[in-house]
Short mmCIF file of N, CA and C in Angstrom, two decimals:
data_model
loop_
_atom_site.label_atom_id
_atom_site.label_comp_id
_atom_site.label_asym_id
_atom_site.label_seq_id
_atom_site.Cartn_x
_atom_site.Cartn_y
_atom_site.Cartn_z
N UNK O 749 70.34 -11.19 10.42
CA UNK O 749 69.44 -12.27 10.05
C UNK O 749 69.53 -12.46 8.54
N UNK O 750 69.71 -13.71 8.13
CA UNK O 750 69.84 -13.97 6.69
C UNK O 750 68.47 -14.08 6.02
N UNK O 751 68.49 -14.03 4.69
CA UNK O 751 67.25 -14.01 3.91
C UNK O 751 66.42 -15.28 4.09
N UNK O 752 67.07 -16.43 4.26
CA UNK O 752 66.34 -17.69 4.47
C UNK O 752 65.54 -17.64 5.77
N UNK O 753 66.16 -17.09 6.79
CA UNK O 753 65.49 -16.96 8.09
C UNK O 753 64.31 -16.00 7.99
N UNK O 754 64.51 -14.90 7.29
CA UNK O 754 63.42 -13.93 7.10
C UNK O 754 62.26 -14.59 6.35
N UNK O 755 62.59 -15.37 5.33
CA UNK O 755 61.55 -16.06 4.56
C UNK O 755 60.78 -17.05 5.44
N UNK O 756 61.50 -17.81 6.25
CA UNK O 756 60.87 -18.82 7.12
C UNK O 756 59.91 -18.16 8.12
N UNK O 757 60.33 -17.06 8.70
CA UNK O 757 59.47 -16.35 9.65
C UNK O 757 58.28 -15.75 8.91
N UNK O 758 58.52 -15.18 7.75
CA UNK O 758 57.42 -14.58 6.96
C UNK O 758 56.38 -15.63 6.60
N UNK O 759 56.83 -16.81 6.23
CA UNK O 759 55.88 -17.89 5.91
C UNK O 759 55.09 -18.30 7.16
N UNK O 760 55.77 -18.36 8.28
CA UNK O 760 55.08 -18.73 9.53
C UNK O 760 54.03 -17.70 9.90
N UNK O 761 54.30 -16.45 9.57
CA UNK O 761 53.36 -15.36 9.91
C UNK O 761 52.30 -15.14 8.84
N UNK O 762 52.33 -15.93 7.78
CA UNK O 762 51.39 -15.72 6.68
C UNK O 762 50.04 -16.39 6.91
N UNK O 763 49.83 -16.95 8.07
CA UNK O 763 48.58 -17.64 8.39
C UNK O 763 47.87 -16.90 9.52
N UNK O 764 46.58 -16.65 9.35
CA UNK O 764 45.83 -15.90 10.36
C UNK O 764 45.76 -16.62 11.70
N UNK O 765 45.72 -17.95 11.67
CA UNK O 765 45.67 -18.70 12.94
C UNK O 765 46.97 -18.54 13.71
N UNK O 766 48.09 -18.55 13.01
CA UNK O 766 49.37 -18.38 13.70
C UNK O 766 49.54 -16.97 14.24
N UNK O 767 49.02 -16.00 13.52
CA UNK O 767 49.04 -14.63 14.04
C UNK O 767 48.18 -14.55 15.30
N UNK O 768 47.03 -15.20 15.26
CA UNK O 768 46.14 -15.22 16.44
C UNK O 768 46.84 -15.88 17.63
N UNK O 769 47.59 -16.94 17.38
CA UNK O 769 48.34 -17.60 18.45
C UNK O 769 49.35 -16.64 19.06
N UNK O 770 50.09 -15.94 18.21
CA UNK O 770 51.07 -14.97 18.73
C UNK O 770 50.39 -13.84 19.49
N UNK O 771 49.22 -13.43 19.05
CA UNK O 771 48.49 -12.39 19.77
C UNK O 771 48.08 -12.87 21.16
N UNK O 772 47.76 -14.15 21.29
CA UNK O 772 47.43 -14.71 22.60
C UNK O 772 48.66 -14.70 23.51
N UNK O 773 49.83 -14.96 22.94
CA UNK O 773 51.06 -14.89 23.74
C UNK O 773 51.29 -13.46 24.23
N UNK O 774 50.99 -12.48 23.39
CA UNK O 774 51.17 -11.09 23.79
C UNK O 774 50.22 -10.73 24.93
N UNK O 775 48.99 -11.20 24.85
CA UNK O 775 48.00 -10.93 25.92
C UNK O 775 48.44 -11.59 27.23
N UNK O 776 48.91 -12.82 27.13
CA UNK O 776 49.26 -13.60 28.32
C UNK O 776 50.58 -13.11 28.94
N UNK O 777 51.52 -12.64 28.12
CA UNK O 777 52.83 -12.15 28.57
C UNK O 777 53.60 -13.19 29.37
N UNK O 778 53.35 -14.44 29.06
CA UNK O 778 54.05 -15.53 29.74
C UNK O 778 54.04 -16.72 28.80
N UNK O 779 54.03 -17.90 29.34
CA UNK O 779 54.00 -19.10 28.52
C UNK O 779 52.55 -19.53 28.29
N UNK O 780 52.36 -20.35 27.27
CA UNK O 780 51.08 -20.98 27.01
C UNK O 780 51.31 -22.46 26.75
N UNK O 781 50.37 -23.26 27.17
CA UNK O 781 50.40 -24.68 26.89
C UNK O 781 49.55 -24.95 25.66
N UNK O 782 49.82 -26.05 24.99
CA UNK O 782 49.07 -26.42 23.79
C UNK O 782 47.58 -26.46 24.08
N UNK O 783 47.19 -27.03 25.21
CA UNK O 783 45.78 -27.12 25.58
C UNK O 783 45.15 -25.74 25.75
N UNK O 784 45.92 -24.79 26.29
CA UNK O 784 45.40 -23.42 26.44
C UNK O 784 45.14 -22.78 25.09
N UNK O 785 46.07 -22.96 24.17
CA UNK O 785 45.90 -22.42 22.82
C UNK O 785 44.67 -23.05 22.19
N UNK O 786 44.51 -24.33 22.39
CA UNK O 786 43.36 -25.05 21.85
C UNK O 786 42.05 -24.48 22.40
N UNK O 787 42.03 -24.13 23.68
CA UNK O 787 40.84 -23.57 24.31
C UNK O 787 40.55 -22.14 23.84
N UNK O 788 41.62 -21.38 23.57
CA UNK O 788 41.46 -19.97 23.20
C UNK O 788 41.01 -19.77 21.76
N UNK O 789 41.38 -20.70 20.90
CA UNK O 789 41.07 -20.57 19.48
C UNK O 789 40.13 -21.68 19.05
N UNK O 790 39.33 -21.40 18.07
CA UNK O 790 38.36 -22.38 17.57
C UNK O 790 39.03 -23.26 16.53
N UNK O 791 40.01 -24.06 16.99
CA UNK O 791 40.76 -24.95 16.12
C UNK O 791 40.80 -26.34 16.73
N UNK O 792 40.94 -27.33 15.89
CA UNK O 792 41.09 -28.69 16.40
C UNK O 792 42.49 -28.85 16.99
N UNK O 793 42.66 -29.85 17.83
CA UNK O 793 43.96 -30.08 18.46
C UNK O 793 45.04 -30.35 17.42
N UNK O 794 44.78 -31.17 16.38
CA UNK O 794 45.83 -31.36 15.37
C UNK O 794 46.21 -30.06 14.64
N UNK O 795 45.24 -29.17 14.42
CA UNK O 795 45.54 -27.88 13.78
C UNK O 795 46.41 -27.02 14.68
N UNK O 796 46.08 -26.99 15.95
CA UNK O 796 46.87 -26.21 16.90
C UNK O 796 48.30 -26.74 16.93
N UNK O 797 48.46 -28.05 16.99
CA UNK O 797 49.80 -28.65 17.01
C UNK O 797 50.58 -28.29 15.74
N UNK O 798 49.91 -28.33 14.60
CA UNK O 798 50.56 -27.97 13.34
C UNK O 798 51.04 -26.51 13.36
N UNK O 799 50.16 -25.61 13.79
CA UNK O 799 50.52 -24.19 13.82
C UNK O 799 51.64 -23.91 14.83
N UNK O 800 51.59 -24.56 15.97
CA UNK O 800 52.66 -24.39 16.95
C UNK O 800 53.98 -24.89 16.40
N UNK O 801 53.95 -26.02 15.68
CA UNK O 801 55.17 -26.54 15.08
C UNK O 801 55.75 -25.56 14.07
N UNK O 802 54.91 -24.94 13.26
CA UNK O 802 55.39 -23.97 12.28
C UNK O 802 56.05 -22.78 12.98
N UNK O 803 55.47 -22.33 14.07
CA UNK O 803 56.04 -21.21 14.82
C UNK O 803 57.34 -21.61 15.52
N UNK O 804 57.41 -22.85 16.00
CA UNK O 804 58.65 -23.34 16.62
C UNK O 804 59.74 -23.49 15.56
N UNK O 805 59.38 -24.03 14.39
CA UNK O 805 60.36 -24.20 13.32
C UNK O 805 60.93 -22.86 12.86
N UNK O 806 60.12 -21.80 12.94
CA UNK O 806 60.58 -20.45 12.59
C UNK O 806 61.29 -19.79 13.77
N UNK O 807 61.37 -20.50 14.88
CA UNK O 807 62.00 -20.03 16.11
C UNK O 807 61.30 -18.83 16.75
N UNK O 808 60.03 -18.65 16.40
CA UNK O 808 59.24 -17.59 17.04
C UNK O 808 58.75 -18.03 18.42
N UNK O 809 58.60 -19.34 18.60
CA UNK O 809 58.23 -19.90 19.89
C UNK O 809 59.30 -20.88 20.33
N UNK O 810 59.53 -20.92 21.61
CA UNK O 810 60.48 -21.87 22.20
C UNK O 810 59.70 -22.88 23.03
N UNK O 811 59.80 -24.18 22.69
CA UNK O 811 59.10 -25.19 23.49
C UNK O 811 59.93 -25.57 24.72
N UNK O 812 59.24 -25.76 25.82
CA UNK O 812 59.92 -26.20 27.05
C UNK O 812 59.11 -27.34 27.64
N UNK O 813 59.80 -28.43 27.87
CA UNK O 813 59.15 -29.62 28.43
C UNK O 813 58.89 -29.40 29.91
N UNK O 814 57.68 -29.67 30.32
CA UNK O 814 57.31 -29.56 31.74
C UNK O 814 56.49 -30.80 32.09
N UNK O 815 57.16 -31.79 32.62
CA UNK O 815 56.48 -33.06 32.88
C UNK O 815 56.11 -33.71 31.56
N UNK O 816 54.83 -34.05 31.42
CA UNK O 816 54.34 -34.63 30.17
C UNK O 816 53.87 -33.57 29.19
N UNK O 817 53.86 -32.34 29.61
CA UNK O 817 53.34 -31.26 28.78
C UNK O 817 54.45 -30.41 28.19
N UNK O 818 54.11 -29.74 27.11
CA UNK O 818 55.00 -28.76 26.52
C UNK O 818 54.40 -27.39 26.74
N UNK O 819 55.23 -26.49 27.23
CA UNK O 819 54.78 -25.10 27.29
C UNK O 819 55.60 -24.33 26.27
N UNK O 820 55.02 -23.28 25.76
CA UNK O 820 55.66 -22.49 24.73
C UNK O 820 55.86 -21.07 25.22
N UNK O 821 57.02 -20.52 24.88
CA UNK O 821 57.37 -19.16 25.27
C UNK O 821 57.71 -18.39 24.00
N UNK O 822 57.24 -17.16 23.92
CA UNK O 822 57.54 -16.31 22.77
C UNK O 822 59.03 -15.98 22.76
N UNK O 823 59.67 -16.17 21.61
CA UNK O 823 61.09 -15.84 21.46
C UNK O 823 61.17 -14.38 21.04
N UNK O 824 61.19 -13.52 22.01
CA UNK O 824 61.16 -12.08 21.77
C UNK O 824 62.36 -11.60 20.97
N UNK O 825 63.52 -12.22 21.17
CA UNK O 825 64.73 -11.81 20.46
C UNK O 825 64.59 -12.02 18.95
N UNK O 826 64.10 -13.19 18.55
CA UNK O 826 63.92 -13.47 17.12
C UNK O 826 62.87 -12.53 16.53
N UNK O 827 61.80 -12.31 17.26
CA UNK O 827 60.76 -11.40 16.78
C UNK O 827 61.31 -9.99 16.61
N UNK O 828 62.09 -9.52 17.58
CA UNK O 828 62.69 -8.18 17.48
C UNK O 828 63.66 -8.09 16.31
N UNK O 829 64.48 -9.13 16.11
CA UNK O 829 65.42 -9.15 14.99
C UNK O 829 64.68 -9.10 13.66
N UNK O 830 63.59 -9.84 13.56
CA UNK O 830 62.78 -9.86 12.34
C UNK O 830 62.19 -8.47 12.06
N UNK O 831 61.65 -7.85 13.09
CA UNK O 831 61.07 -6.51 12.94
C UNK O 831 62.15 -5.52 12.53
N UNK O 832 63.33 -5.63 13.11
CA UNK O 832 64.44 -4.76 12.73
C UNK O 832 64.80 -4.92 11.26
N UNK O 833 64.81 -6.17 10.79
CA UNK O 833 65.12 -6.42 9.37
C UNK O 833 64.06 -5.79 8.46
N UNK O 834 62.81 -5.88 8.86
CA UNK O 834 61.75 -5.25 8.07
C UNK O 834 61.87 -3.73 8.11
N UNK O 835 62.19 -3.20 9.26
CA UNK O 835 62.36 -1.75 9.36
C UNK O 835 63.52 -1.25 8.50
N UNK O 836 64.56 -2.06 8.36
CA UNK O 836 65.69 -1.70 7.52
C UNK O 836 65.27 -1.56 6.05
N UNK O 837 64.21 -2.25 5.64
CA UNK O 837 63.73 -2.16 4.27
C UNK O 837 63.04 -0.83 3.97
N UNK O 838 62.61 -0.14 5.01
CA UNK O 838 61.87 1.12 4.82
C UNK O 838 62.75 2.24 4.29
N UNK O 839 64.00 2.25 4.64
CA UNK O 839 64.89 3.34 4.25
C UNK O 839 65.18 3.24 2.83
#
């Protein structure tokens, strides 16, 4: 993973709301819809959409079209690669 990618993910994770969204994905262990995230967190719909877009842009979430709705899936591979890069800094 290159430094630009690490920076983009780090910026996406620098917001408490986005961390809360990722924590909801961990609890659910499946996909979440935008409306579900909106119901789980005390955020307005435009705020939820903004935070989801930031996570998608960092490739931490993968959007999948399902009819008129978008469902989001945690990109476990990118998250694991990011964690590995951080762990490499410990040595």
